[in-house]
Amino acid sequence: MSSTLRNRPSGTMNGGRALAEMLHLSGAGPMFGMGGFQLLPFYDAIGPVGLNHHLINDERCGAFAADAYARVTNRPGICDATLGPGATNLVTGLVESLNGGIPIVAITGDTNRAHSWKNMTQESRQVEILKPAVKELIRVEMTSRIPELVRRAFAVATSGRPGPVLLDVPEDVCHGAHDFTPEDFVIDETTLKAPARRIRPDRADIERAARLIAKSKRPLLLTGGGVHLSEAWDALTRFAEAQSIPVAHTMSGKGGIACSNPLNVGLFGRYSRIANDLIEASDCLIVVRCKLGEIATKRFALPPAHIPVIHLDIVAEEIGRCIPAEIALWGDARAGLEDFAEALSDSAAAARAARADYVAELGPRMKAWEDDAAPRLNSRDRPVHMARLCRELNKTLPADSILVADGGFAGHWTGLLYDTKKAGRHFIPDRGFASIGYGLPGGMGAALAAPDRPVVAISGDGGFNMMLGEIETARRTGCGLTVIVVNNAASGYVKALQHAMMGGRYQSADLNELDYAAIARTMGCGGIRVEDPEGLSPALRQGMEERDRPTVIDVVVTRDPAQMLPAVDNRTLEIKQGDRVA
């Protein structure tokens, strides 16, 4: 190994202790799980070894918290679950990480192999259930192999396109003993953070791409969440500025270049400010670590087929899956962007001069969009308009803050309207699986990853209802998380679609009116209810100032289903068979 970390434990120990020693050696951060008999030796070793473990109220939340921790740090998040329902509860969270390319090491207890398939309590075919939800499932069959297979788990989780790896540990392996030597406890430190290993695109392909970019008058960069996984922020910004190439992004890619940078043209795809129009008029699209799936392409209507596409991705088989690429570049995003910059460095000044008029369009076009959106962004409506809430987030959250957005309603609005003030992973939406319920546990994971930074989570009331019990967990961890509950007493995304597509026939879309601030206070947390938009910024500041416990800000937002989706006027929208409007 080129670079290794070593521990010096040795002698006879059980499998749970060996597992804990390896996680300690890896520098594991806060872990999230719920114990059971199968993993008791591991739990017994957590304290003596010095690991930081948090009991979770639902295993899915443990996976979500680990996912957000990994997004903030690029280090594998750690979660665990016991046999049966504990293991199967992980599935949704693990698929989020799998689809999002997020490094996770998950641990599940399994049956004692001497009695497997004899109707043991809580027994299921959990290996078969979990295998499609992870990048790799590693079944640990011998206590002696635990250090080796933990090394393998970290290497797989952080290499190539990162993802979740599951260690399935039978009861007898965890409780069993082995005489370990000091040499057993070693781990490759290059695998402890993504990207573990970088690969550069083929030089000939870079030169072909450079020639295509050089002759283009209206090139456009389309960036995805892989820019964050590659830590390619500086390389992206330098390349875009050197060549005067605007940058559009997916929800996950927000912050690859600061939203405040004049070359940032915002979200593209299903929701857009000006980016979709720029795509239509482009003569060269440079796709960087973006899968070009349904959301980014408006259900594969973008980009027009005649525009040449250069696609750079760490997973070769993703290139061309949805949109044909004229030039395919297999490699790391940062390395590829650096190679672009080098290949085009001699012509950079000429490129900036040639594209001056193109870049000069961006400011006025964005200003026109802002003027059109101003009535919503500055709305004084009561209940609060979602666009006004997003504007107050932009005004109030500091540059180093992190906003975690739940799936559905909350994620769509902030994806379009929230702006990061500097490059980096300052906006975390769960776009891998877009499951609602991510906001609260994801916010907790982010807050524990960055305890010195303001962390705000935003969730719809439906998603918050799913994970309400984790307010107790967040309080127990002492994290100063601010949670915004977008309270429209409905499953807002569904109700808006029923309004637009079903003629206002609402079925199973309404929730009871609840005071979430009052609920939070009964759980020992801060609670603020906001019904007037003028109260938004003071409530946000008060929440962020509370550093020792969570604060829930219950924002009463519009109940009008015609105003529940961003950038779509449902009152005049015509829906055709098969359309997806959001």
Coordinates of C-alpha atoms in Angstrom, one line a residue:
M1 CA 0.0 0.0 0.0
S2 CA 1.3 3.4 -0.9
S3 CA 0.1 5.1 2.3
T4 CA -1.2 3.3 5.3
L5 CA -2.5 3.9 8.8
R6 CA -1.7 1.3 11.5
N7 CA -3.2 0.5 14.9
R8 CA -1.5 -1.7 17.4
P9 CA -4.3 -3.8 19.0
S10 CA -3.5 -7.5 19.1
G11 CA -4.5 -10.7 20.9
T12 CA -7.7 -12.5 21.2
M13 CA -10.8 -10.4 20.6
N14 CA -14.3 -10.9 19.3
G15 CA -15.5 -9.9 15.9
G16 CA -17.3 -6.8 17.2
R17 CA -14.2 -5.5 18.9
A18 CA -12.2 -6.0 15.7
L19 CA -14.9 -4.2 13.7
A20 CA -14.7 -1.3 16.1
E21 CA -10.9 -1.2 16.0
M22 CA -11.0 -0.9 12.2
L23 CA -13.6 1.8 12.2
H24 CA -11.5 3.7 14.8
L25 CA -8.4 3.3 12.6
S26 CA -10.4 4.7 9.6
G27 CA -11.2 7.9 11.6
A28 CA -14.9 7.2 11.4
G29 CA -17.0 10.2 12.3
P30 CA -20.4 10.0 14.1
M31 CA -22.2 6.7 13.5
F32 CA -25.9 6.2 13.5
G33 CA -27.8 3.0 14.3
M34 CA -30.0 0.9 16.5
G35 CA -28.5 -2.2 18.2
G36 CA -29.6 -5.7 18.5
F37 CA -28.3 -9.0 19.8
Q38 CA -26.3 -9.9 16.7
L39 CA -24.1 -6.7 16.9
L40 CA -23.9 -6.4 20.7
P41 CA -20.1 -7.1 20.8
F42 CA -19.6 -4.2 18.4
Y43 CA -21.7 -1.9 20.6
D44 CA -19.8 -3.1 23.7
A45 CA -16.6 -2.0 22.0
I46 CA -17.7 1.4 20.8
G47 CA -17.0 3.2 24.1
P48 CA -13.6 1.6 24.9
V49 CA -12.3 2.1 21.4
G50 CA -13.5 5.8 21.4
L51 CA -16.0 5.8 18.6
N52 CA -18.9 8.3 18.5
H53 CA -22.2 6.5 18.0
H54 CA -25.8 7.8 18.1
L55 CA -28.9 5.8 18.7
I56 CA -31.4 6.5 16.0
N57 CA -35.1 6.1 16.2
D58 CA -35.5 4.7 12.7
E59 CA -32.8 3.0 10.7
R60 CA -33.7 4.8 7.5
C61 CA -32.9 8.0 9.3
G62 CA -29.5 6.6 10.3
A63 CA -28.8 6.0 6.6
F64 CA -30.0 9.5 5.7
A65 CA -27.8 11.1 8.4
A66 CA -24.8 9.1 7.3
D67 CA -25.4 10.2 3.7
A68 CA -25.5 13.9 4.6
Y69 CA -22.4 13.5 6.7
A70 CA -20.6 12.0 3.7
R71 CA -21.8 14.8 1.4
V72 CA -20.3 17.4 3.7
T73 CA -17.0 15.6 4.3
N74 CA -16.6 13.2 1.3
R75 CA -15.7 10.7 4.0
P76 CA -17.8 7.5 4.2
G77 CA -20.8 7.9 6.5
I78 CA -21.3 5.0 8.9
C79 CA -24.6 3.4 9.8
D80 CA -25.7 0.1 11.3
A81 CA -28.8 -2.0 11.8
T82 CA -29.7 -5.3 13.4
L83 CA -31.1 -8.4 11.8
G84 CA -34.3 -8.4 9.8
P85 CA -36.5 -5.2 10.1
G86 CA -33.5 -3.2 11.1
A87 CA -31.6 -4.2 8.0
T88 CA -34.6 -3.9 5.6
N89 CA -35.3 -0.4 7.0
L90 CA -32.0 0.7 5.6
V91 CA -33.1 0.1 2.0
T92 CA -34.5 3.5 1.1
G93 CA -31.5 5.4 2.6
L94 CA -29.0 3.1 0.9
V95 CA -30.6 3.6 -2.5
E96 CA -30.4 7.3 -2.0
S97 CA -26.6 7.0 -1.5
L98 CA -26.3 4.5 -4.4
N99 CA -28.1 6.7 -6.9
G100 CA -26.3 9.8 -5.6
G101 CA -22.9 8.3 -5.6
I102 CA -22.3 8.9 -1.9
P103 CA -19.7 6.9 0.1
I104 CA -21.3 4.9 2.9
V105 CA -20.2 1.9 5.0
A106 CA -23.3 0.2 6.4
I107 CA -23.2 -2.7 8.9
T108 CA -25.9 -5.2 9.4
G109 CA -26.2 -8.1 11.9
D110 CA -27.4 -11.4 10.5
T111 CA -28.5 -14.8 11.8
N112 CA -26.2 -17.3 13.6
R113 CA -25.2 -19.5 10.7
A114 CA -25.6 -22.7 12.8
H115 CA -29.4 -22.0 12.8
S116 CA -30.0 -20.0 9.6
W117 CA -33.3 -20.9 7.8
K118 CA -34.8 -22.5 10.9
N119 CA -37.3 -19.7 11.4
M120 CA -35.0 -17.6 13.7
T121 CA -36.6 -14.5 15.1
Q122 CA -36.7 -11.7 12.6
E123 CA -34.9 -13.8 9.9
S124 CA -35.4 -12.8 6.3
R125 CA -33.5 -13.0 3.0
Q126 CA -31.9 -9.7 3.9
V127 CA -28.8 -10.2 1.8
E128 CA -30.9 -10.6 -1.4
I129 CA -33.0 -7.6 -0.3
L130 CA -30.1 -5.3 0.3
K131 CA -27.8 -6.3 -2.5
P132 CA -29.5 -4.2 -5.2
A133 CA -29.4 -1.2 -2.8
V134 CA -25.6 -1.0 -2.5
K135 CA -22.5 -0.7 -4.7
E136 CA -21.2 -3.9 -3.1
L137 CA -22.5 -6.3 -0.4
I138 CA -19.7 -8.0 1.5
R139 CA -20.8 -11.1 3.6
V140 CA -18.3 -11.6 6.4
E141 CA -17.9 -15.4 6.9
M142 CA -14.9 -15.5 9.2
T143 CA -14.1 -13.4 12.3
S144 CA -10.5 -13.4 11.2
R145 CA -11.3 -11.6 8.0
I146 CA -13.1 -8.6 9.5
P147 CA -10.1 -6.2 9.2
E148 CA -9.5 -7.3 5.6
L149 CA -13.1 -6.8 4.6
V150 CA -13.5 -3.5 6.3
R151 CA -10.5 -2.3 4.3
R152 CA -12.3 -3.6 1.2
A153 CA -15.5 -1.8 2.2
F154 CA -13.7 1.6 2.4
A155 CA -11.9 1.1 -0.8
V156 CA -15.0 0.3 -2.8
A157 CA -17.1 3.0 -1.2
T158 CA -14.6 5.8 -2.1
S159 CA -13.2 4.6 -5.5
G160 CA -14.6 5.4 -8.9
R161 CA -18.1 6.6 -8.6
P162 CA -18.5 6.4 -4.8
G163 CA -21.4 4.5 -3.2
P164 CA -22.7 2.5 -0.2
V165 CA -21.0 -0.8 0.8
L166 CA -22.7 -3.1 3.2
L167 CA -21.0 -5.4 5.6
D168 CA -23.3 -8.3 6.5
V169 CA -22.0 -9.8 9.8
P170 CA -23.6 -13.0 11.0
E171 CA -24.1 -13.3 14.8
D172 CA -21.5 -16.0 15.3
V173 CA -18.9 -14.0 13.3
C174 CA -19.5 -10.9 15.5
H175 CA -19.5 -12.9 18.8
G176 CA -16.8 -15.3 17.7
A177 CA -13.1 -14.8 18.8
H178 CA -9.8 -14.8 16.9
D179 CA -6.2 -14.2 17.9
F180 CA -5.3 -11.1 15.9
T181 CA -1.8 -9.7 15.3
P182 CA -0.9 -6.0 15.1
E183 CA -0.3 -6.5 11.4
D184 CA -4.0 -7.3 10.8
F185 CA -5.0 -3.7 11.7
V186 CA -4.0 -1.7 8.7
I187 CA -5.9 0.5 6.3
D188 CA -5.0 2.4 3.2
E189 CA -5.5 6.1 4.1
T190 CA -6.1 7.0 0.5
T191 CA -9.4 5.2 0.6
L192 CA -10.8 7.1 3.6
K193 CA -12.1 10.0 1.5
A194 CA -13.6 10.3 -2.0
P195 CA -12.3 10.4 -4.6
A196 CA -9.9 7.7 -3.5
R197 CA -8.2 7.4 -6.8
R198 CA -8.3 9.7 -9.8
I199 CA -8.1 8.7 -13.4
R200 CA -7.4 11.2 -16.2
P201 CA -9.3 11.1 -19.5
D202 CA -7.3 10.0 -22.5
R203 CA -5.1 12.8 -23.8
A204 CA -6.2 12.3 -27.5
D205 CA -9.9 12.7 -26.4
I206 CA -9.1 15.8 -24.4
E207 CA -7.5 17.3 -27.5
R208 CA -10.5 16.5 -29.7
A209 CA -12.8 18.0 -27.1
A210 CA -10.5 21.1 -26.8
R211 CA -10.7 21.7 -30.6
L212 CA -14.5 21.5 -30.5
I213 CA -14.7 23.9 -27.5
A214 CA -12.3 26.3 -29.2
K215 CA -14.4 26.8 -32.3
S216 CA -17.7 27.1 -30.4
K217 CA -19.2 30.5 -30.0
R218 CA -21.9 29.6 -27.4
P219 CA -20.5 26.7 -25.3
L220 CA -22.3 25.8 -22.0
L221 CA -21.1 23.7 -19.1
L222 CA -23.8 21.4 -17.6
T223 CA -22.6 20.2 -14.2
G224 CA -23.9 17.6 -11.8
G225 CA -23.3 16.4 -8.2
G226 CA -20.2 14.6 -9.3
V227 CA -18.4 18.0 -9.3
H228 CA -18.7 18.0 -5.5
L229 CA -17.6 14.3 -5.2
S230 CA -14.5 15.2 -7.2
E231 CA -13.9 18.4 -5.2
A232 CA -13.6 20.1 -8.6
W233 CA -14.9 23.5 -7.5
D234 CA -11.7 25.5 -8.2
A235 CA -11.0 23.7 -11.4
L236 CA -14.5 24.3 -12.7
T237 CA -14.4 28.0 -11.8
R238 CA -11.0 28.6 -13.3
F239 CA -11.9 26.8 -16.5
A240 CA -15.2 28.6 -16.9
E241 CA -13.7 32.0 -16.2
A242 CA -10.6 31.4 -18.4
Q243 CA -12.8 30.5 -21.4
S244 CA -15.9 32.6 -20.7
I245 CA -18.2 29.6 -20.6
P246 CA -21.4 29.9 -18.6
V247 CA -22.2 27.1 -16.1
A248 CA -25.7 25.6 -15.5
H249 CA -26.2 23.0 -12.8
T250 CA -28.6 20.3 -11.6
M251 CA -30.0 20.4 -8.1
S252 CA -27.2 18.2 -6.8
G253 CA -24.6 20.3 -8.8
K254 CA -25.6 23.6 -7.2
G255 CA -22.5 25.2 -5.8
G256 CA -20.0 23.7 -8.3
I257 CA -19.4 27.3 -9.1
A258 CA -20.8 29.9 -6.7
C259 CA -24.4 31.0 -7.6
S260 CA -23.1 34.6 -7.2
N261 CA -20.6 34.2 -10.0
P262 CA -21.7 36.1 -13.1
L263 CA -21.1 32.9 -15.2
N264 CA -23.6 30.9 -13.1
V265 CA -26.9 30.7 -15.0
G266 CA -28.7 28.5 -12.5
L267 CA -30.7 25.3 -12.6
F268 CA -31.4 23.6 -15.9
G269 CA -34.0 20.9 -16.8
R270 CA -37.4 20.6 -15.2
Y271 CA -37.0 24.0 -13.5
S272 CA -34.9 26.7 -15.0
R273 CA -34.3 30.4 -14.9
I274 CA -32.5 31.1 -18.1
A275 CA -30.4 27.9 -18.5
N276 CA -32.8 26.0 -20.7
D277 CA -32.9 28.8 -23.2
L278 CA -29.1 28.9 -23.3
I279 CA -29.1 25.1 -23.9
E280 CA -31.4 25.5 -26.9
A281 CA -29.1 28.2 -28.4
S282 CA -25.8 26.5 -27.6
D283 CA -23.4 25.1 -30.2
C284 CA -21.4 22.9 -27.7
L285 CA -22.5 21.4 -24.4
I286 CA -19.8 20.2 -22.0
V287 CA -21.4 17.8 -19.5
V288 CA -19.4 17.2 -16.3
R289 CA -20.4 14.4 -13.9
C290 CA -24.1 14.7 -14.7
K291 CA -26.2 11.6 -15.6
L292 CA -28.6 13.6 -17.8
G293 CA -31.6 11.8 -16.4
E294 CA -35.2 12.7 -16.5
I295 CA -35.1 15.8 -14.3
A296 CA -32.1 17.4 -16.0
T297 CA -33.4 16.8 -19.5
K298 CA -37.1 17.6 -18.9
R299 CA -37.9 14.0 -19.5
F300 CA -35.3 13.7 -22.2
A301 CA -36.6 16.7 -24.3
L302 CA -33.3 18.5 -23.7
P303 CA -30.8 19.1 -25.3
P304 CA -31.7 19.3 -29.0
A305 CA -30.2 16.5 -30.9
H306 CA -28.1 18.7 -33.3
I307 CA -26.0 20.2 -30.5
P308 CA -22.6 18.3 -30.0
V309 CA -22.2 17.0 -26.5
I310 CA -18.8 16.4 -24.7
H311 CA -19.5 14.2 -21.7
L312 CA -17.0 13.7 -18.9
D313 CA -17.8 11.1 -16.3
I314 CA -16.1 8.7 -13.9
V315 CA -18.4 5.9 -14.9
A316 CA -17.8 5.1 -18.5
E317 CA -21.2 3.3 -19.0
E318 CA -23.1 6.5 -17.9
I319 CA -21.8 8.3 -21.0
G320 CA -24.4 7.9 -23.8
R321 CA -27.0 6.2 -21.6
C322 CA -29.6 9.0 -22.1
I323 CA -28.0 11.5 -24.6
P324 CA -25.5 10.5 -27.3
A325 CA -22.1 12.0 -26.8
E326 CA -19.9 13.2 -29.7
I327 CA -16.9 13.0 -27.4
A328 CA -16.8 10.6 -24.4
L329 CA -14.3 11.3 -21.7
W330 CA -13.8 8.7 -19.0
G331 CA -12.2 10.2 -16.0
D332 CA -12.3 12.3 -12.8
A333 CA -14.1 15.6 -13.1
R334 CA -11.3 17.7 -11.5
A335 CA -8.6 16.0 -13.6
G336 CA -10.7 16.5 -16.8
L337 CA -11.4 20.1 -16.2
E338 CA -7.7 20.8 -15.4
D339 CA -6.8 19.0 -18.7
F340 CA -9.3 21.2 -20.6
A341 CA -7.8 24.3 -19.1
E342 CA -4.3 23.2 -20.0
A343 CA -5.2 22.2 -23.6
L344 CA -6.9 25.6 -24.2
S345 CA -4.6 27.8 -22.2
D346 CA -2.8 29.4 -25.2
S347 CA -6.1 30.5 -26.7
A348 CA -7.9 31.6 -23.5
A349 CA -7.6 35.3 -24.1
A350 CA -8.9 35.0 -27.7
A351 CA -11.8 32.9 -26.5
R352 CA -12.8 35.4 -23.9
A353 CA -12.7 38.2 -26.5
A354 CA -14.7 36.1 -29.0
R355 CA -17.4 35.3 -26.4
A356 CA -17.6 38.7 -24.8
D357 CA -21.0 39.4 -26.4
Y358 CA -22.3 36.0 -25.4
V359 CA -21.3 36.5 -21.8
A360 CA -22.7 40.1 -21.8
E361 CA -26.2 38.6 -22.5
L362 CA -26.3 36.7 -19.2
G363 CA -26.7 39.6 -16.8
P364 CA -29.6 41.3 -18.6
R365 CA -31.3 37.9 -19.2
M366 CA -31.0 37.0 -15.5
K367 CA -32.3 40.5 -14.5
A368 CA -35.3 40.0 -16.7
W369 CA -36.0 36.7 -15.0
E370 CA -35.7 38.3 -11.6
D371 CA -38.0 41.1 -12.6
D372 CA -40.6 38.6 -13.7
A373 CA -40.2 36.6 -10.5
A374 CA -40.1 39.7 -8.2
P375 CA -43.8 39.7 -7.2
R376 CA -43.4 36.2 -5.9
L377 CA -39.9 36.7 -4.4
N378 CA -41.1 39.8 -2.6
S379 CA -44.6 38.6 -1.8
R380 CA -46.2 39.9 1.4
D381 CA -48.9 37.3 1.2
R382 CA -50.2 35.5 4.3
P383 CA -49.9 32.6 4.4
V384 CA -46.3 32.9 3.3
H385 CA -45.4 32.4 -0.4
M386 CA -42.7 29.8 -0.9
A387 CA -40.7 32.2 -3.2
R388 CA -40.6 34.7 -0.4
L389 CA -39.3 32.1 2.0
C390 CA -36.5 31.2 -0.5
R391 CA -35.6 34.9 -0.8
E392 CA -35.3 35.3 3.0
L393 CA -33.0 32.2 3.0
N394 CA -30.8 33.9 0.4
K395 CA -30.7 37.1 2.4
T396 CA -30.2 35.6 5.9
L397 CA -28.0 32.5 5.5
P398 CA -24.3 33.3 5.7
A399 CA -21.8 32.2 3.0
D400 CA -20.5 29.2 5.0
S401 CA -23.9 27.8 5.8
I402 CA -25.4 24.5 4.6
L403 CA -29.0 24.1 3.5
V404 CA -30.3 20.6 3.5
A405 CA -33.5 20.2 1.3
D406 CA -35.9 17.4 1.7
G407 CA -37.4 15.7 -1.4
G408 CA -40.5 16.9 -3.2
F409 CA -42.0 20.3 -2.5
A410 CA -39.1 21.8 -0.4
G411 CA -36.4 20.6 -2.7
H412 CA -38.0 21.9 -5.9
W413 CA -38.4 25.4 -4.6
T414 CA -35.0 25.8 -3.1
G415 CA -33.4 24.0 -6.0
L416 CA -34.7 26.7 -8.3
L417 CA -34.5 29.8 -6.0
Y418 CA -31.8 29.2 -3.4
D419 CA -28.4 30.7 -4.2
T420 CA -25.0 29.6 -2.7
K421 CA -22.6 32.4 -2.0
K422 CA -19.4 30.5 -2.7
A423 CA -18.4 27.3 -4.4
G424 CA -18.7 24.0 -2.5
R425 CA -21.3 21.7 -1.1
H426 CA -23.5 24.3 0.6
F427 CA -26.8 22.9 -0.7
I428 CA -27.7 19.3 -0.1
P429 CA -30.8 17.9 -1.7
D430 CA -31.5 14.2 -1.7
R431 CA -31.8 13.8 -5.4
G432 CA -30.4 10.3 -5.6
F433 CA -33.8 8.9 -4.7
A434 CA -35.7 12.1 -3.9
S435 CA -37.4 10.4 -0.9
I436 CA -39.3 12.7 1.4
G437 CA -38.2 12.4 5.0
Y438 CA -34.5 13.2 4.3
G439 CA -34.6 16.8 5.6
L440 CA -34.4 16.3 9.4
P441 CA -32.0 13.4 9.6
G442 CA -30.0 14.8 6.7
G443 CA -29.7 18.1 8.5
M444 CA -28.6 16.3 11.7
G445 CA -25.9 14.4 9.8
A446 CA -24.7 17.7 8.1
A447 CA -24.7 19.5 11.5
L448 CA -22.6 16.8 13.1
A449 CA -20.2 17.0 10.1
A450 CA -19.8 20.7 10.3
P451 CA -20.5 21.7 14.0
D452 CA -19.1 25.2 13.5
R453 CA -21.2 26.1 10.6
P454 CA -24.9 27.1 10.5
V455 CA -26.9 24.2 9.1
V456 CA -30.6 24.7 8.1
A457 CA -32.8 21.8 7.0
I458 CA -36.1 22.5 5.1
S459 CA -38.8 19.9 4.9
G460 CA -42.5 19.7 4.0
D461 CA -44.9 18.9 6.7
G462 CA -45.4 15.4 5.2
G463 CA -41.7 14.7 5.2
F464 CA -41.3 16.1 8.7
N465 CA -44.2 13.9 10.0
M466 CA -42.3 10.8 8.7
M467 CA -39.2 11.6 10.8
L468 CA -40.6 13.5 13.7
G469 CA -39.0 11.2 16.2
E470 CA -35.6 12.2 15.1
I471 CA -36.1 15.6 16.8
E472 CA -35.4 13.6 20.0
T473 CA -32.2 12.3 18.4
A474 CA -31.1 15.7 17.3
R475 CA -31.7 17.1 20.8
R476 CA -29.8 14.2 22.3
T477 CA -26.8 14.9 20.1
G478 CA -26.8 18.5 21.1
C479 CA -26.5 19.8 17.5
G480 CA -27.6 23.3 16.8
L481 CA -29.7 22.4 13.8
T482 CA -32.4 24.7 12.4
V483 CA -35.3 22.9 10.8
I484 CA -37.8 24.8 8.7
V485 CA -41.2 23.0 8.3
V486 CA -43.0 24.1 5.2
N487 CA -46.5 23.8 6.6
N488 CA -49.2 23.8 4.0
A489 CA -51.3 21.1 5.7
A490 CA -51.0 18.9 2.6
S491 CA -48.8 16.6 0.6
G492 CA -48.2 19.7 -1.5
Y493 CA -46.5 18.2 -4.5
V494 CA -49.3 15.6 -4.9
K495 CA -52.0 18.2 -4.3
A496 CA -50.5 20.6 -6.9
L497 CA -50.4 17.8 -9.4
Q498 CA -54.0 16.8 -8.7
H499 CA -55.0 20.4 -9.2
A500 CA -53.2 20.6 -12.6
M501 CA -53.9 17.2 -13.9
M502 CA -57.1 15.9 -12.2
G503 CA -59.2 19.0 -12.4
G504 CA -58.9 19.8 -8.7
R505 CA -60.1 16.4 -7.5
Y506 CA -58.0 15.9 -4.4
Q507 CA -57.6 12.5 -2.9
S508 CA -55.5 11.6 0.1
A509 CA -53.5 14.8 -0.2
D510 CA -54.5 16.8 2.9
L511 CA -53.0 16.7 6.4
N512 CA -54.3 18.0 9.7
E513 CA -53.3 21.5 10.7
L514 CA -50.5 21.1 13.3
D515 CA -48.4 23.5 15.2
Y516 CA -44.9 22.1 14.8
A517 CA -43.2 24.8 16.8
A518 CA -45.4 23.8 19.8
I519 CA -44.6 20.1 19.3
A520 CA -40.8 20.9 19.2
R521 CA -41.1 22.8 22.4
T522 CA -42.7 19.9 24.2
M523 CA -39.7 17.8 23.1
G524 CA -37.3 20.2 24.7
C525 CA -36.3 22.1 21.5
G526 CA -36.7 25.6 20.3
G527 CA -40.0 26.3 18.4
I528 CA -41.0 29.4 16.4
R529 CA -44.2 29.7 14.4
V530 CA -44.1 32.1 11.4
E531 CA -47.3 33.3 9.7
D532 CA -46.1 36.7 8.4
P533 CA -43.3 36.9 5.9
E534 CA -41.7 39.7 7.9
G535 CA -41.0 37.2 10.7
L536 CA -38.9 34.9 8.5
S537 CA -35.5 36.5 8.8
P538 CA -35.7 37.1 12.6
A539 CA -36.8 33.5 13.1
L540 CA -33.9 32.2 10.9
R541 CA -31.4 34.3 12.8
Q542 CA -32.8 33.1 16.2
G543 CA -32.6 29.5 15.1
M544 CA -29.0 29.8 13.8
E545 CA -27.9 31.5 17.1
E546 CA -29.1 28.5 19.1
R547 CA -26.1 26.2 19.1
D548 CA -26.9 23.6 21.8
R549 CA -30.2 22.2 20.6
P550 CA -32.4 22.1 17.5
T551 CA -34.9 24.8 16.6
V552 CA -38.0 24.1 14.6
I553 CA -39.4 27.0 12.5
D554 CA -43.0 26.2 11.5
V555 CA -43.7 28.4 8.5
V556 CA -47.4 28.6 7.5
V557 CA -47.3 28.7 3.7
T558 CA -49.9 29.0 1.0
R559 CA -52.7 26.5 0.9
D560 CA -53.5 27.3 -2.7
P561 CA -52.6 24.3 -4.8
A562 CA -52.3 26.6 -7.8
Q563 CA -49.2 28.2 -6.2
M564 CA -47.6 25.1 -4.8
L565 CA -45.1 24.4 -7.6
P566 CA -42.3 26.7 -8.7
A567 CA -42.2 28.2 -12.2
V568 CA -45.5 26.7 -13.2
D569 CA -48.8 28.5 -13.2
N570 CA -51.1 25.6 -12.6
R571 CA -54.2 27.8 -13.2
T572 CA -53.4 28.2 -16.9
L573 CA -51.3 25.1 -17.5
E574 CA -52.7 22.7 -20.1
I575 CA -51.9 19.1 -19.3
K576 CA -51.7 16.4 -22.0
Q577 CA -51.7 12.7 -21.6
G578 CA -48.3 11.5 -20.3
D579 CA -47.1 15.0 -19.3
R580 CA -45.0 15.4 -16.2
V581 CA -45.2 19.0 -15.1
A582 CA -43.0 18.7 -12.1

